[in-house]
Structure formats: structure tokens, C-alpha cells
JSON list of C-alpha atoms in Angstrom, two decimals:
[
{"chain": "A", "resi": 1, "resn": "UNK", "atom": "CA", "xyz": [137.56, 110.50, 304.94]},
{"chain": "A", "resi": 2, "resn": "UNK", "atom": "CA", "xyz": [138.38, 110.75, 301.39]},
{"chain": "A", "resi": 3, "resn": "UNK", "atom": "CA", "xyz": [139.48, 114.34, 301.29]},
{"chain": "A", "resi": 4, "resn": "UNK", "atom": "CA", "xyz": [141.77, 113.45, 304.33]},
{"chain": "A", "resi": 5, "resn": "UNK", "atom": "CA", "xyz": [143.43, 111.11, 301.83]},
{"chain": "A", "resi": 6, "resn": "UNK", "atom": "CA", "xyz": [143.85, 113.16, 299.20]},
{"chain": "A", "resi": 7, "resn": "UNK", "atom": "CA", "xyz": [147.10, 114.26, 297.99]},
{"chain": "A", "resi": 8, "resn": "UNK", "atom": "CA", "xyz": [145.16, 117.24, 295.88]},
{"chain": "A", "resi": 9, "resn": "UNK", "atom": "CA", "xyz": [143.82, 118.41, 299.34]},
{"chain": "A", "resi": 10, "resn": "UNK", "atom": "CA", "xyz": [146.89, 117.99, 301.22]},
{"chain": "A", "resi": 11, "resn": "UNK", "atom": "CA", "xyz": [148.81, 120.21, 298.00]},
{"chain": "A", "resi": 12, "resn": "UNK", "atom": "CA", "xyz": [146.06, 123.00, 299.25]},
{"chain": "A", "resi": 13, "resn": "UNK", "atom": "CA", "xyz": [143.06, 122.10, 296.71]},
{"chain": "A", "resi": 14, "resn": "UNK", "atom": "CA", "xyz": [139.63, 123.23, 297.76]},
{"chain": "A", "resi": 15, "resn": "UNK", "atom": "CA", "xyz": [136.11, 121.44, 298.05]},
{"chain": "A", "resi": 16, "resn": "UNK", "atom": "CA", "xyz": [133.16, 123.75, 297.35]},
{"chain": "A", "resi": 17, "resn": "UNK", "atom": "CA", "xyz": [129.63, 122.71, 298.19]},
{"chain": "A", "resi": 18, "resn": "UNK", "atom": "CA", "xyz": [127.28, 122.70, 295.00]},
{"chain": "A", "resi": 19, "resn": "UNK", "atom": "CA", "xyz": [123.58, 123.04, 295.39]},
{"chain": "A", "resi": 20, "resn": "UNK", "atom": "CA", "xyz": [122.62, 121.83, 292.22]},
{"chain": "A", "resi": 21, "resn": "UNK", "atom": "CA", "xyz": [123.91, 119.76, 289.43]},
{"chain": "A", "resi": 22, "resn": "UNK", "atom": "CA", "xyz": [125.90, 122.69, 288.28]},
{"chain": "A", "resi": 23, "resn": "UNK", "atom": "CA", "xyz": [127.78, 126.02, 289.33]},
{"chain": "A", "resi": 24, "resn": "UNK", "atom": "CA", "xyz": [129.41, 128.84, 287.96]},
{"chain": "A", "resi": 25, "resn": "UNK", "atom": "CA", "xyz": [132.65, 130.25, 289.73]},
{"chain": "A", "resi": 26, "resn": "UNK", "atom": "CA", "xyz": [134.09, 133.90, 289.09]},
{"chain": "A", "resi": 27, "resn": "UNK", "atom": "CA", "xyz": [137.49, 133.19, 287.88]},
{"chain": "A", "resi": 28, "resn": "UNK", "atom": "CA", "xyz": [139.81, 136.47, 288.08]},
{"chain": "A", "resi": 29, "resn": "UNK", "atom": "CA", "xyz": [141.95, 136.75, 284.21]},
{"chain": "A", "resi": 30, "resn": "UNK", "atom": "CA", "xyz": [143.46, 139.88, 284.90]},
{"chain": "A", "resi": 31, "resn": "UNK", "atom": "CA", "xyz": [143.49, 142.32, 287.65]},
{"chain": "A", "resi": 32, "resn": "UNK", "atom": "CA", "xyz": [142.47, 146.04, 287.96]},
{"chain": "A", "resi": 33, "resn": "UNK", "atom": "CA", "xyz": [145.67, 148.51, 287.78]},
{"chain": "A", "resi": 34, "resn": "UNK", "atom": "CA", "xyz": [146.72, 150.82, 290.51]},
{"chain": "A", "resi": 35, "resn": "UNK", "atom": "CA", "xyz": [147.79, 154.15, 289.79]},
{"chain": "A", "resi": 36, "resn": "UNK", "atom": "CA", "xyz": [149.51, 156.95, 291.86]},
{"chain": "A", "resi": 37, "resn": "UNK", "atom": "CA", "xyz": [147.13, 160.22, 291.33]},
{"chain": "A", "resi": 38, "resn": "UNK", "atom": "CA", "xyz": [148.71, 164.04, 292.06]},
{"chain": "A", "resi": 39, "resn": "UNK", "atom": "CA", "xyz": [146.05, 165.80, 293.84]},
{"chain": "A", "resi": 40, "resn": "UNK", "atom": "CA", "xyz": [143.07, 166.68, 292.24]},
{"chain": "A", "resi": 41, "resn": "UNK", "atom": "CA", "xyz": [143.71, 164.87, 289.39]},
{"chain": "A", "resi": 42, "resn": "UNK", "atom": "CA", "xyz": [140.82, 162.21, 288.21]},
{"chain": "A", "resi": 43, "resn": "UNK", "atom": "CA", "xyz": [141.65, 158.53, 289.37]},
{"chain": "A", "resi": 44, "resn": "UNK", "atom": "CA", "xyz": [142.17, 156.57, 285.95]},
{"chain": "A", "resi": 45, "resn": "UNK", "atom": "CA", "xyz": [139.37, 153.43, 286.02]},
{"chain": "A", "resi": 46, "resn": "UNK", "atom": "CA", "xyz": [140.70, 150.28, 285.59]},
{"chain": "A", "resi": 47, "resn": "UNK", "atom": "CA", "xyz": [139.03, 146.85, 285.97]},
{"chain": "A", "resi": 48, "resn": "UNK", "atom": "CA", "xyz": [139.52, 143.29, 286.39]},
{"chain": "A", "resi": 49, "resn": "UNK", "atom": "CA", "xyz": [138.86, 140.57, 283.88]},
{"chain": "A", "resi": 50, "resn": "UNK", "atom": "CA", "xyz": [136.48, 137.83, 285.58]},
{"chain": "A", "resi": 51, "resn": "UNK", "atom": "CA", "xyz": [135.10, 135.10, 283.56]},
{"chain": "A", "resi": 52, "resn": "UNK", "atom": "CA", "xyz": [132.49, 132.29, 284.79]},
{"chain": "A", "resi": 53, "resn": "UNK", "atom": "CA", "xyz": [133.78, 128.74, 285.20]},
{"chain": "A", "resi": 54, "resn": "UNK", "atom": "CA", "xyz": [131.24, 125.93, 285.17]},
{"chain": "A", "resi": 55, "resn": "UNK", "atom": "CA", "xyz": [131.41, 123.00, 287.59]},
{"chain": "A", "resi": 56, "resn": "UNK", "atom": "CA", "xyz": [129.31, 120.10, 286.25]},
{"chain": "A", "resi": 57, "resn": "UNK", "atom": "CA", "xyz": [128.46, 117.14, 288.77]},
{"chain": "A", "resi": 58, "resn": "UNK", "atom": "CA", "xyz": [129.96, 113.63, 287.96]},
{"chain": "A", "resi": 59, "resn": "UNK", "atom": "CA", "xyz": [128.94, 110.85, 289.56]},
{"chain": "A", "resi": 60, "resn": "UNK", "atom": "CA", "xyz": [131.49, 108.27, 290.93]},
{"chain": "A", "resi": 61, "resn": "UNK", "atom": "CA", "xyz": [130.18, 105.02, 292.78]},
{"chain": "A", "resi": 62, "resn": "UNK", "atom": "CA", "xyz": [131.70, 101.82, 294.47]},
{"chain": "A", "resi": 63, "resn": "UNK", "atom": "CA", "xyz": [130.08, 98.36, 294.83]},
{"chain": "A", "resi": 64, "resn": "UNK", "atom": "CA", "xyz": [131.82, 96.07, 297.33]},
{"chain": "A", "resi": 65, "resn": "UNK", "atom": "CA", "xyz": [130.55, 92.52, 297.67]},
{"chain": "A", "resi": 66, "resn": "UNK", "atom": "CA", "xyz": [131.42, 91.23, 300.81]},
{"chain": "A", "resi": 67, "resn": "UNK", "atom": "CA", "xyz": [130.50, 87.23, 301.48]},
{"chain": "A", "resi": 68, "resn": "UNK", "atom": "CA", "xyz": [127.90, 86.81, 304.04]},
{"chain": "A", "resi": 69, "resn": "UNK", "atom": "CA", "xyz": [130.14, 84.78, 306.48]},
{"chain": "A", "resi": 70, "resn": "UNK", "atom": "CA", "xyz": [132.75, 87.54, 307.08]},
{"chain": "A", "resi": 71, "resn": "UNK", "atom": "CA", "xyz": [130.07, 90.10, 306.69]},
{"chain": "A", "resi": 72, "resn": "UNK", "atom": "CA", "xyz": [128.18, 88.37, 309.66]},
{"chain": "A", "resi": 73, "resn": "UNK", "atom": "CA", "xyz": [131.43, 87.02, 311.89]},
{"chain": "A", "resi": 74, "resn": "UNK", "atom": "CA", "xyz": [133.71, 89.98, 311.57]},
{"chain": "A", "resi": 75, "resn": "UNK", "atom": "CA", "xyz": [133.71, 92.96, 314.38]},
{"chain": "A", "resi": 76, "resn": "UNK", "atom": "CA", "xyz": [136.26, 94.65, 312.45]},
{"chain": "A", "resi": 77, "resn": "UNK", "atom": "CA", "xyz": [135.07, 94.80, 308.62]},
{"chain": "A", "resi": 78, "resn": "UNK", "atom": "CA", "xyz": [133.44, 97.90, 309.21]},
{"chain": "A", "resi": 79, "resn": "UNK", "atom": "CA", "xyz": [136.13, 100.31, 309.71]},
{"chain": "A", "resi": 80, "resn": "UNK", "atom": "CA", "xyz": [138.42, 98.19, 307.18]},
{"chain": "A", "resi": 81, "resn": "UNK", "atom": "CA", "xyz": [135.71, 98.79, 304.17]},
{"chain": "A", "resi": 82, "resn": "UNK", "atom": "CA", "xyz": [135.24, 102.10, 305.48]},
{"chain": "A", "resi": 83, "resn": "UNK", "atom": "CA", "xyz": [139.00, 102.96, 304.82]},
{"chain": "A", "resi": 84, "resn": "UNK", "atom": "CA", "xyz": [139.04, 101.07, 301.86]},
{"chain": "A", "resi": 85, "resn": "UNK", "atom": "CA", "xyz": [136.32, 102.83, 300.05]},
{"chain": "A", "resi": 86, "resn": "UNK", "atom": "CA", "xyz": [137.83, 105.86, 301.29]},
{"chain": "A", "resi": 87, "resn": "UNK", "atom": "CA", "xyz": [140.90, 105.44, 299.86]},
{"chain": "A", "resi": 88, "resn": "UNK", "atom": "CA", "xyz": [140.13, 104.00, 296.43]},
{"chain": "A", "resi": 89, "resn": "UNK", "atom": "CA", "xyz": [137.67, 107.50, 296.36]},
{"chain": "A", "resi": 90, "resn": "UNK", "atom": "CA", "xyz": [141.11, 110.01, 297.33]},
{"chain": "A", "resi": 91, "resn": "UNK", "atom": "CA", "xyz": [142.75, 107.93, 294.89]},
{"chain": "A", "resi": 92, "resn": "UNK", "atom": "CA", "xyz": [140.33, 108.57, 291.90]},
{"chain": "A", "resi": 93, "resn": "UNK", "atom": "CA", "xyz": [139.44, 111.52, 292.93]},
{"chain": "A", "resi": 94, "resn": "UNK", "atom": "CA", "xyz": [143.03, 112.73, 292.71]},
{"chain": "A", "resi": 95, "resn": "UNK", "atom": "CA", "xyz": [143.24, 110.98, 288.97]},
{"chain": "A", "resi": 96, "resn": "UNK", "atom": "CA", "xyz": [141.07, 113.07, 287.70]},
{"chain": "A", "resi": 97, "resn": "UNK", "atom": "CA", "xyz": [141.73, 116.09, 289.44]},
{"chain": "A", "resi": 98, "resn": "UNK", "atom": "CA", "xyz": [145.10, 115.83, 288.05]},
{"chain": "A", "resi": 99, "resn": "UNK", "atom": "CA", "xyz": [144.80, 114.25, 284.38]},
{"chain": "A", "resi": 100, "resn": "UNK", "atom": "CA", "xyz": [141.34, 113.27, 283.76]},
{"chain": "A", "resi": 101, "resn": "UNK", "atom": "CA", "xyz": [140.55, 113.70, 280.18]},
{"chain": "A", "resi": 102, "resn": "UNK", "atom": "CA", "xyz": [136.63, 114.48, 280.55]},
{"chain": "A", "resi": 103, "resn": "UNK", "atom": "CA", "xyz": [135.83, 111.82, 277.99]},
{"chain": "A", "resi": 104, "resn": "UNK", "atom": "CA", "xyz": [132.13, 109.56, 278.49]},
{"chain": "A", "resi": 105, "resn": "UNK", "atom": "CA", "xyz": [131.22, 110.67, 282.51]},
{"chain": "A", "resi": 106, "resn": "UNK", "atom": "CA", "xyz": [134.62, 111.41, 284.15]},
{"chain": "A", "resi": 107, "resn": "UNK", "atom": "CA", "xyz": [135.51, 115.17, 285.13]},
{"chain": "A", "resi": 108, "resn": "UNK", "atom": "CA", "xyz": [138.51, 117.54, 283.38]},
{"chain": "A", "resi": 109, "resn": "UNK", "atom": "CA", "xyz": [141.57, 117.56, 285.14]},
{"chain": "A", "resi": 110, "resn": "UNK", "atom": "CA", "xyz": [144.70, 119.84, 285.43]},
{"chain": "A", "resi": 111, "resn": "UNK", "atom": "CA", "xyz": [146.58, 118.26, 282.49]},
{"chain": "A", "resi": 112, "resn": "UNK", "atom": "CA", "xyz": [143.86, 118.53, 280.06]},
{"chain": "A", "resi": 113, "resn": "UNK", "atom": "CA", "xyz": [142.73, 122.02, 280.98]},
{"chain": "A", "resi": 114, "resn": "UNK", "atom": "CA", "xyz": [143.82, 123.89, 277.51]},
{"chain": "A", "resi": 115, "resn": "UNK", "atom": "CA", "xyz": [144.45, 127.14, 279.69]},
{"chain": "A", "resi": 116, "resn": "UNK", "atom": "CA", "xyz": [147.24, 125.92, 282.05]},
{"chain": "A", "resi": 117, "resn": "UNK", "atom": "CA", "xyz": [150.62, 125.90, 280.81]},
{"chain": "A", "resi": 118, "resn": "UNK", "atom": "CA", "xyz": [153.25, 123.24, 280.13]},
{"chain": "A", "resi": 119, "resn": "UNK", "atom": "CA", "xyz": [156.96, 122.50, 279.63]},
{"chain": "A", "resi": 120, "resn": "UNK", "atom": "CA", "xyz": [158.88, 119.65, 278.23]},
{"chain": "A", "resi": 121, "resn": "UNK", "atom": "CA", "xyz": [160.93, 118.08, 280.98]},
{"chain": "A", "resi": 122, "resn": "UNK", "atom": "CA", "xyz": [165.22, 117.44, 280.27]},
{"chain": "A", "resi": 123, "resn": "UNK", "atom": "CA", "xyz": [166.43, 113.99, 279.62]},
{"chain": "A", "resi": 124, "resn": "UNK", "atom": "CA", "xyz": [166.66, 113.13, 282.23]},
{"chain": "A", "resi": 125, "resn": "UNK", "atom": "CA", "xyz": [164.82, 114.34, 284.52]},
{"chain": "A", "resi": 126, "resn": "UNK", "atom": "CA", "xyz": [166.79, 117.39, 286.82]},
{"chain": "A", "resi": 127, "resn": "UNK", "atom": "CA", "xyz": [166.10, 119.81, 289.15]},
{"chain": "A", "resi": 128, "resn": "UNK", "atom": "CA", "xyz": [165.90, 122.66, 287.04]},
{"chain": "A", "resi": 129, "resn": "UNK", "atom": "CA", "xyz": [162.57, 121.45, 285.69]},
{"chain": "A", "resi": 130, "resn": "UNK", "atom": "CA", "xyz": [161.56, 121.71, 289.16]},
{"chain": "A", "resi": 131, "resn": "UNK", "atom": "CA", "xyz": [163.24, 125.41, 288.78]},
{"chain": "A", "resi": 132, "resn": "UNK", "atom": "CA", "xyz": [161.79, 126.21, 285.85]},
{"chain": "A", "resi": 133, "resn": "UNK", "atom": "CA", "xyz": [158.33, 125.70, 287.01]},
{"chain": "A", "resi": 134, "resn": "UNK", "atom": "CA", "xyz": [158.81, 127.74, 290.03]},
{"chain": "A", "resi": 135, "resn": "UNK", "atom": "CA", "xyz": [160.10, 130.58, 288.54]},
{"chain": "A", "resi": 136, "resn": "UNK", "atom": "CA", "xyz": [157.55, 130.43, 285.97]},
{"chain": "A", "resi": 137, "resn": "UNK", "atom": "CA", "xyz": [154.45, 130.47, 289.16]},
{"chain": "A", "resi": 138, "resn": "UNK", "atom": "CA", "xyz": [156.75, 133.07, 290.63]},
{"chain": "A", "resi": 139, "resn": "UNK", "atom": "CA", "xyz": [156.32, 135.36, 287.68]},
{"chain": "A", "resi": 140, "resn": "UNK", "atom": "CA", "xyz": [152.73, 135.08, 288.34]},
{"chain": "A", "resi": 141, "resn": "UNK", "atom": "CA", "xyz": [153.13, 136.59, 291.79]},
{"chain": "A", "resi": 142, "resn": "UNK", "atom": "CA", "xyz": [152.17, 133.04, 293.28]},
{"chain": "A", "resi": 143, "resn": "UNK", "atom": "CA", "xyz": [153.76, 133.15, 296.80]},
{"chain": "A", "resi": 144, "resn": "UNK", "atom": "CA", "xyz": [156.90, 130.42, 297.02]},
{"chain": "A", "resi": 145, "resn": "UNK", "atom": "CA", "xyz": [155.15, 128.66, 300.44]},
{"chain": "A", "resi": 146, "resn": "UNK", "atom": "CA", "xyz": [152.01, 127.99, 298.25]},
{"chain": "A", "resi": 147, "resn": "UNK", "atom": "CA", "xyz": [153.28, 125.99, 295.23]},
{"chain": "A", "resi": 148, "resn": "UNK", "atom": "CA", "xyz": [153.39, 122.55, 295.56]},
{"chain": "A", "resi": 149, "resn": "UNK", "atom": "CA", "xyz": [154.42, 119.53, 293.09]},
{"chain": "A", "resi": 150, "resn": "UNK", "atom": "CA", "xyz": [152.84, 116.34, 292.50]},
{"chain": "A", "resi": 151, "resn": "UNK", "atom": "CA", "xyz": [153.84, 113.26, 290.65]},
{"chain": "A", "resi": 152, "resn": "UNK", "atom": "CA", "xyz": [154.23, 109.81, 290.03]},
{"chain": "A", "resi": 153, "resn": "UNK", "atom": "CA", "xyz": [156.53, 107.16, 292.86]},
{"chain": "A", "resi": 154, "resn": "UNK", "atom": "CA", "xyz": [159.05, 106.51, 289.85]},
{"chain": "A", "resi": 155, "resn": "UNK", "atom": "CA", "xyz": [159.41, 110.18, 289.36]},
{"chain": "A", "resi": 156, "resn": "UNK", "atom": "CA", "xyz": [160.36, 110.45, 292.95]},
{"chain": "A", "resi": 157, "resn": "UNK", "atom": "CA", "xyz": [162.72, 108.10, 292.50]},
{"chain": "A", "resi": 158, "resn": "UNK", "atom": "CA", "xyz": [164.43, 109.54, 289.60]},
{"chain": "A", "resi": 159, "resn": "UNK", "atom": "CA", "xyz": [164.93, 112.58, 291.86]},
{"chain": "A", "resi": 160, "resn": "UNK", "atom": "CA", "xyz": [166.21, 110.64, 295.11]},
{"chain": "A", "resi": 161, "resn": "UNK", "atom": "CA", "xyz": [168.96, 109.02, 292.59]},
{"chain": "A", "resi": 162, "resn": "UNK", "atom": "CA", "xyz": [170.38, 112.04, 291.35]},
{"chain": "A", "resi": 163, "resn": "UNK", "atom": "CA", "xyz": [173.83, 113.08, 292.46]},
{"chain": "A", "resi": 164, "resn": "UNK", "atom": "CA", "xyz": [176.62, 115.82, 291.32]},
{"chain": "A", "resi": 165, "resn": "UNK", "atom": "CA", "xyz": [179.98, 114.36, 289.80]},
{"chain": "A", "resi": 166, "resn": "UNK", "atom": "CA", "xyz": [181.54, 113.32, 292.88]},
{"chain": "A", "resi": 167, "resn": "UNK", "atom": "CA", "xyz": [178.30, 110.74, 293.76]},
{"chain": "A", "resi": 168, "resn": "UNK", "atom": "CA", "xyz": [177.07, 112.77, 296.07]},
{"chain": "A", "resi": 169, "resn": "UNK", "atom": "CA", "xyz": [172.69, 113.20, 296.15]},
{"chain": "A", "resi": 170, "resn": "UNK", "atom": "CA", "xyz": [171.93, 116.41, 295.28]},
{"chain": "A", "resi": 171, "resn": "UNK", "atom": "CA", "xyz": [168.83, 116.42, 297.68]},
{"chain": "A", "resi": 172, "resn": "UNK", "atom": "CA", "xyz": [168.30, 117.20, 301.23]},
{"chain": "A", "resi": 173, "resn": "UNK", "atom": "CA", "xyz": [170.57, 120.01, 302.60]},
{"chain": "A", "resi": 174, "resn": "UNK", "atom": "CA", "xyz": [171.75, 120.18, 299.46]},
{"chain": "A", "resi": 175, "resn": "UNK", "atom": "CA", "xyz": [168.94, 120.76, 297.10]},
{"chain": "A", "resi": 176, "resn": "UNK", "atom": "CA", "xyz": [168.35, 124.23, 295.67]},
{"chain": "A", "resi": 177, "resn": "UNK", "atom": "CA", "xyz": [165.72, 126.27, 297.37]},
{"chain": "A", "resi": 178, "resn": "UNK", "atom": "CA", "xyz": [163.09, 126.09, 294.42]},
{"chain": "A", "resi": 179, "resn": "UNK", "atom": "CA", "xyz": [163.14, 122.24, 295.33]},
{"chain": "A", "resi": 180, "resn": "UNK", "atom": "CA", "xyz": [163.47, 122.80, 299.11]},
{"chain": "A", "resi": 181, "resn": "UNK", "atom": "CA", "xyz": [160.56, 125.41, 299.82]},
{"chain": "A", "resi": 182, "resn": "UNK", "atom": "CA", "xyz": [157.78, 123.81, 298.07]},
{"chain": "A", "resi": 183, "resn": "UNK", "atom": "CA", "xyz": [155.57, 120.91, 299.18]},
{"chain": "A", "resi": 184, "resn": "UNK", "atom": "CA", "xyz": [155.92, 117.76, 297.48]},
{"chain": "A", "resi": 185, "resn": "UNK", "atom": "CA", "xyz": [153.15, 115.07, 297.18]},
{"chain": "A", "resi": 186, "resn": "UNK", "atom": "CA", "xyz": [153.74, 111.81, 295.50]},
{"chain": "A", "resi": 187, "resn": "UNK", "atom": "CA", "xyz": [150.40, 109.68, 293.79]},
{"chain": "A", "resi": 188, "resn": "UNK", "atom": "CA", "xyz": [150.53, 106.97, 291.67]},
{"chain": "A", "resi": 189, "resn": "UNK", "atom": "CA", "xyz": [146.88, 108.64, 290.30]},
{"chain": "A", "resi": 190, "resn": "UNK", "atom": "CA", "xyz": [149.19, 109.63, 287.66]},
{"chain": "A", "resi": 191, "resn": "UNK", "atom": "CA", "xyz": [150.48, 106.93, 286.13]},
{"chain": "A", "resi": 192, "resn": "UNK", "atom": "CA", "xyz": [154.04, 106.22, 285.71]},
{"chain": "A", "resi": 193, "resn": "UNK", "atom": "CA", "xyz": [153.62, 106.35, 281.87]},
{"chain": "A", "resi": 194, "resn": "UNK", "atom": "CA", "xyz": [151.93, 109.38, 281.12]},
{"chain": "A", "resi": 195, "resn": "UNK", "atom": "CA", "xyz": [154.48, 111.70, 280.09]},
{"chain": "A", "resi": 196, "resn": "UNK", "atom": "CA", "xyz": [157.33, 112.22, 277.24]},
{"chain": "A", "resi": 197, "resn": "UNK", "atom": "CA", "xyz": [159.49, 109.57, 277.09]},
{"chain": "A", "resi": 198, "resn": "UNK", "atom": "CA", "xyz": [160.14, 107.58, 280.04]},
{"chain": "A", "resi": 199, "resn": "UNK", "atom": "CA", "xyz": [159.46, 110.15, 281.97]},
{"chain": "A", "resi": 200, "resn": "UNK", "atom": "CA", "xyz": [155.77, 111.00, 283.58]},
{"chain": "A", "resi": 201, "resn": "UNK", "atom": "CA", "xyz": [154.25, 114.17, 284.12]},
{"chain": "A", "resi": 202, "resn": "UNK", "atom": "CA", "xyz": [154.96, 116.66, 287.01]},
{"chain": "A", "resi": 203, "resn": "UNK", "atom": "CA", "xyz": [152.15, 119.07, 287.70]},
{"chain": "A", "resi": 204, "resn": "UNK", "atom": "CA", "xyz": [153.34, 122.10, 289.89]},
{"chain": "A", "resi": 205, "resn": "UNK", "atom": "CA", "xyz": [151.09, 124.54, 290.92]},
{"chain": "A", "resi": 206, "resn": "UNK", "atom": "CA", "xyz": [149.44, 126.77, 293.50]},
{"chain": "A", "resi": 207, "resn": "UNK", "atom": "CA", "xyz": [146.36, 124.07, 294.36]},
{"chain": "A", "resi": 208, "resn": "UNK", "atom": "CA", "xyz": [144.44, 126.41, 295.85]},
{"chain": "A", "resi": 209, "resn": "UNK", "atom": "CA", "xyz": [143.09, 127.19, 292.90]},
{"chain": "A", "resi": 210, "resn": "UNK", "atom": "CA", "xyz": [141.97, 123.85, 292.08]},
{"chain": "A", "resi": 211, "resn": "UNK", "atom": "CA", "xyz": [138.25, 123.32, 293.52]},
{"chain": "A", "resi": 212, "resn": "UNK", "atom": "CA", "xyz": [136.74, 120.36, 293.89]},
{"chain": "A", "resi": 213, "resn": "UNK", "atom": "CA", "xyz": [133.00, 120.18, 293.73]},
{"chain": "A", "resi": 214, "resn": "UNK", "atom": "CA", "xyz": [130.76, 118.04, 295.98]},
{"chain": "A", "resi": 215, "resn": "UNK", "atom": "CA", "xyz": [127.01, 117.95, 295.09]},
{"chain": "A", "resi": 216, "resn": "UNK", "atom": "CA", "xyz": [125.86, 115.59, 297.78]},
{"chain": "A", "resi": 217, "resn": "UNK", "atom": "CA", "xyz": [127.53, 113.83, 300.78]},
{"chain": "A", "resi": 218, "resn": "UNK", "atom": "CA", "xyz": [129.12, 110.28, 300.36]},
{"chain": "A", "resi": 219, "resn": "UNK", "atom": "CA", "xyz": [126.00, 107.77, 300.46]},
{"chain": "A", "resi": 220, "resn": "UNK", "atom": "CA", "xyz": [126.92, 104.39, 301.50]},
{"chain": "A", "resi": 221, "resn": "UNK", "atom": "CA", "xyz": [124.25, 101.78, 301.62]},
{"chain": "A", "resi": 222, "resn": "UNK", "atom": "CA", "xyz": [124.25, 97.82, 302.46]},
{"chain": "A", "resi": 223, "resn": "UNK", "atom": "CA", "xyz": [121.81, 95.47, 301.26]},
{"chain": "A", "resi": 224, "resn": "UNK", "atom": "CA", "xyz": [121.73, 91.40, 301.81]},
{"chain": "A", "resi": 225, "resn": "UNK", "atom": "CA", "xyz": [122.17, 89.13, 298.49]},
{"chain": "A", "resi": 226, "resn": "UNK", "atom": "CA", "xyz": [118.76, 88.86, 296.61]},
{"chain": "A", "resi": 227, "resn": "UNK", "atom": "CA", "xyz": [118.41, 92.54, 295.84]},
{"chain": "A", "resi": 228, "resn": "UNK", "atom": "CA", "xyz": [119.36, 93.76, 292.67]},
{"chain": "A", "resi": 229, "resn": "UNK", "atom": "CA", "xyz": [119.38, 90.28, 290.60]},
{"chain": "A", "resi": 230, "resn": "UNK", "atom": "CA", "xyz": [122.44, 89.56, 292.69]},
{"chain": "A", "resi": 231, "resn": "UNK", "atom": "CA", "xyz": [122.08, 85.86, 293.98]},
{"chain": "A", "resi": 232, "resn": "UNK", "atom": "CA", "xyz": [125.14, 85.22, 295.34]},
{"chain": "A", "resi": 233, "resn": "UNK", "atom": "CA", "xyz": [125.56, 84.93, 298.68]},
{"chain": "A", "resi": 234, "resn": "UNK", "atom": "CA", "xyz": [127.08, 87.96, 299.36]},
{"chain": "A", "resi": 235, "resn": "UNK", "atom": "CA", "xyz": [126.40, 91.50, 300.96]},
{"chain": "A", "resi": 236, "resn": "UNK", "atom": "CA", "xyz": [126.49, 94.50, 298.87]},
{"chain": "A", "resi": 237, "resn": "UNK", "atom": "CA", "xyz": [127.86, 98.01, 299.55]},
{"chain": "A", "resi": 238, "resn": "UNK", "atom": "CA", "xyz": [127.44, 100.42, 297.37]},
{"chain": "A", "resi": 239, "resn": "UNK", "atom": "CA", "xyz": [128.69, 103.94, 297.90]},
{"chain": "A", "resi": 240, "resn": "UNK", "atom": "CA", "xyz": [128.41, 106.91, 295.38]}
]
């Protein structure tokens, strides 16, 4: 449930299965070099540069305390706490994807991963840093229909308001085609003041290169009030 919330899954972001606390993934650097060879001539050896990434399990939990009347009268509090806890999961899940800092037990995300590059944004904010990003992902060789952007609701609404000299918005129809022919995902997982300025960040990128690592499947457990040194009268769910 919470990877069918998740904006970093929707923007094509990947879940790999980890069988231990820890796994190393081949990351391609560089790739090997094609030549054209006349005949008989000796094909020149070339290879690609692959470096080992580790994932590290984090663990993330929830405790819900839910009073014993509505836990005991209510048909429908399953499902509710079921999508609750799945969305507060997507939603932190997606924070950290995107700009955890890996400081105490939380993961490193996009933003703070030294390797992946960054821009300063205009004042204000315009489609060309939008453009810019694009072409920068297209120099890569990163197909157009996989690059998505994500960012914060106010961001979104800095774009919505923009409009040429005559008042007319300059999105829609009208948009340029690096804005047009790229997903866009909007989270407030990154937080409306976590950029230059007054502006937040924009992270645009092909996602399927972001994997997320699971090292067990959700737990969720209930148990009555007593347990734990908890004495009021409540019942616990904890999920981790």
C-alpha cells in the first residue's frame, strides 16, 4: 500500500528485495566504446566502469494508539488505520528518498547524494529551469518520456501563476515541450523551505535509477493496553 502512494514510485523509482541487512548494487560510471573495425583488423577492447553501491537497512516504525471504545465499536477503523499508516509510510518514505540527510538512523536521499548534480534556480522561478534540467538529462542520453520532476505544492503554484506579458498562463497548450513531455509529481515530503531563497528545491531526474530497498515486509501488530508499560486504556499498533 505504501509504494502505491508513493510519488517516488509513481516518478518510476524501483523497490529491490534485500536479503540481509545490506547489499551491494553494480552501478554503471561509464560505458564500453563501440568501434567500426575494417576487416581483419583486431577489435579495440574497451570496458565499462562499474562501481558497487551499498544499500544499508533503516528501520522506520509507527505506533498508533487507538482508545479501546472505538477500537472495540468501530467496523470501519481497520481499513481507515490501514490507509493511514500507509500513507504517513509513502510520505516518509518519499522524504528521504528525496532529501534525507543520512544523519542518526534515517537513509541518504537524492539531494544529499554528493554525485548528482545541481543548479541554482532564476528569481523567480521559470520554465527554463525546468529546461535547463532537461537538456542537461538529455545530454546524458536519458530518454525525454523517462524524466520526471518532483517538488513542493508552493512550487507548483509558482508555476500555475506564471503568464507572458499579455496575462496569459504560460502552461497547458502553451507550455514548452521540456515542461509538457515529462511527468510531474507534486509532495510536500520536501518541504516548502528547503531551497535558495523563497524558492524550494526541484529534483528532476530519470527515477528509475533510484532503488528503494526493502529488507522485510511491513509488520503490523496490535496489542491491548497493559503491554509495554502502557496503562492507558488504549490499543496499540505498531507497524515497522
Amino acid at each position: 500500500l505504501a509504494r502505491d502512494k508513493s510519488v517516488c514510485v509513481a516518478a518510476g523509482a524501483q523497490t529491490v528485495v534485500m536479503p540481509n541487512g545490506t547489499l551491494k548494487v553494480p552501478v554503471a560510471t561509464a560505458d564500453p566504446t563501440c568501434y567500426w573495425r575494417a576487416e581483419s583488423v583486431a577489435v579495440t577492447a574497451s570496458h565499462p566502469t562499474i562501481v558497487a553501491k551499498t544499500l544499508t537497512a533503516k528501520t522506520c516504525a509507527i505506533l498508533c494508539k487507538i482508545p479501546i471504545e472505538l477500537y472495540q465499536d468501530s467496523q470501519m477503523l481497520g481499513a481507515y488505520i490501514e490507509d493511514s499508516i500507509a500513507l504517513a509510510l509513502a510520505a516518509e518514505i518519499d522524504k528521504q528518498a528525496l532529501v534525507g540527510d543520512g544523519s542518526g538512523s534515517t537513509p541518504t536521499g537524492i539531494a544529499s547524494t554528493a554525485s548528482i548534480g545541481t543548479s541554482a534556480a532564476t528569481d523567480p522561478l521559470g520554465l527554463g529551469d525546468i529546461r535547463l534540467a532537461v537538456q542537461t538529462l538529455l545530454a546524458t542520453n536519458v530518454p525525454l518520456e523517462a524524466i520526471a520532476a518532483v517538488y513542493n505544492s508552493r512550487t507548483w503554484a509558482q508555476f500555475d501563476e506564471l503568464v507572458d506579458g499579455e496575462g496569459r498562463p504560460l502552461l497547458g497548450e502553451r507550455a514548452p515541450e521540456s515542461f509538457r513531455a515529462i511527468k510531474h509529481l507534486v509532495t510536500n515530503s520536501i518541504p516548502s523551505t528547503y531551497g535558495e531563497g523563497t524558492d524550494s528545491k526541484i529534483i528532476v531526474g530519470d527515477f528509475r535509477n533510484l532503488l528503494l530497498g526493502m529488507r522485510n515486509d511491513i509488520s503490523i501488530k496490535a496489542f491491548e493496553a497493559g503491554n509495554d508499560g502502557i496503562t492507558d486504556a488504549v490499543v496499540c499498533i505498531e507497524m515497522y
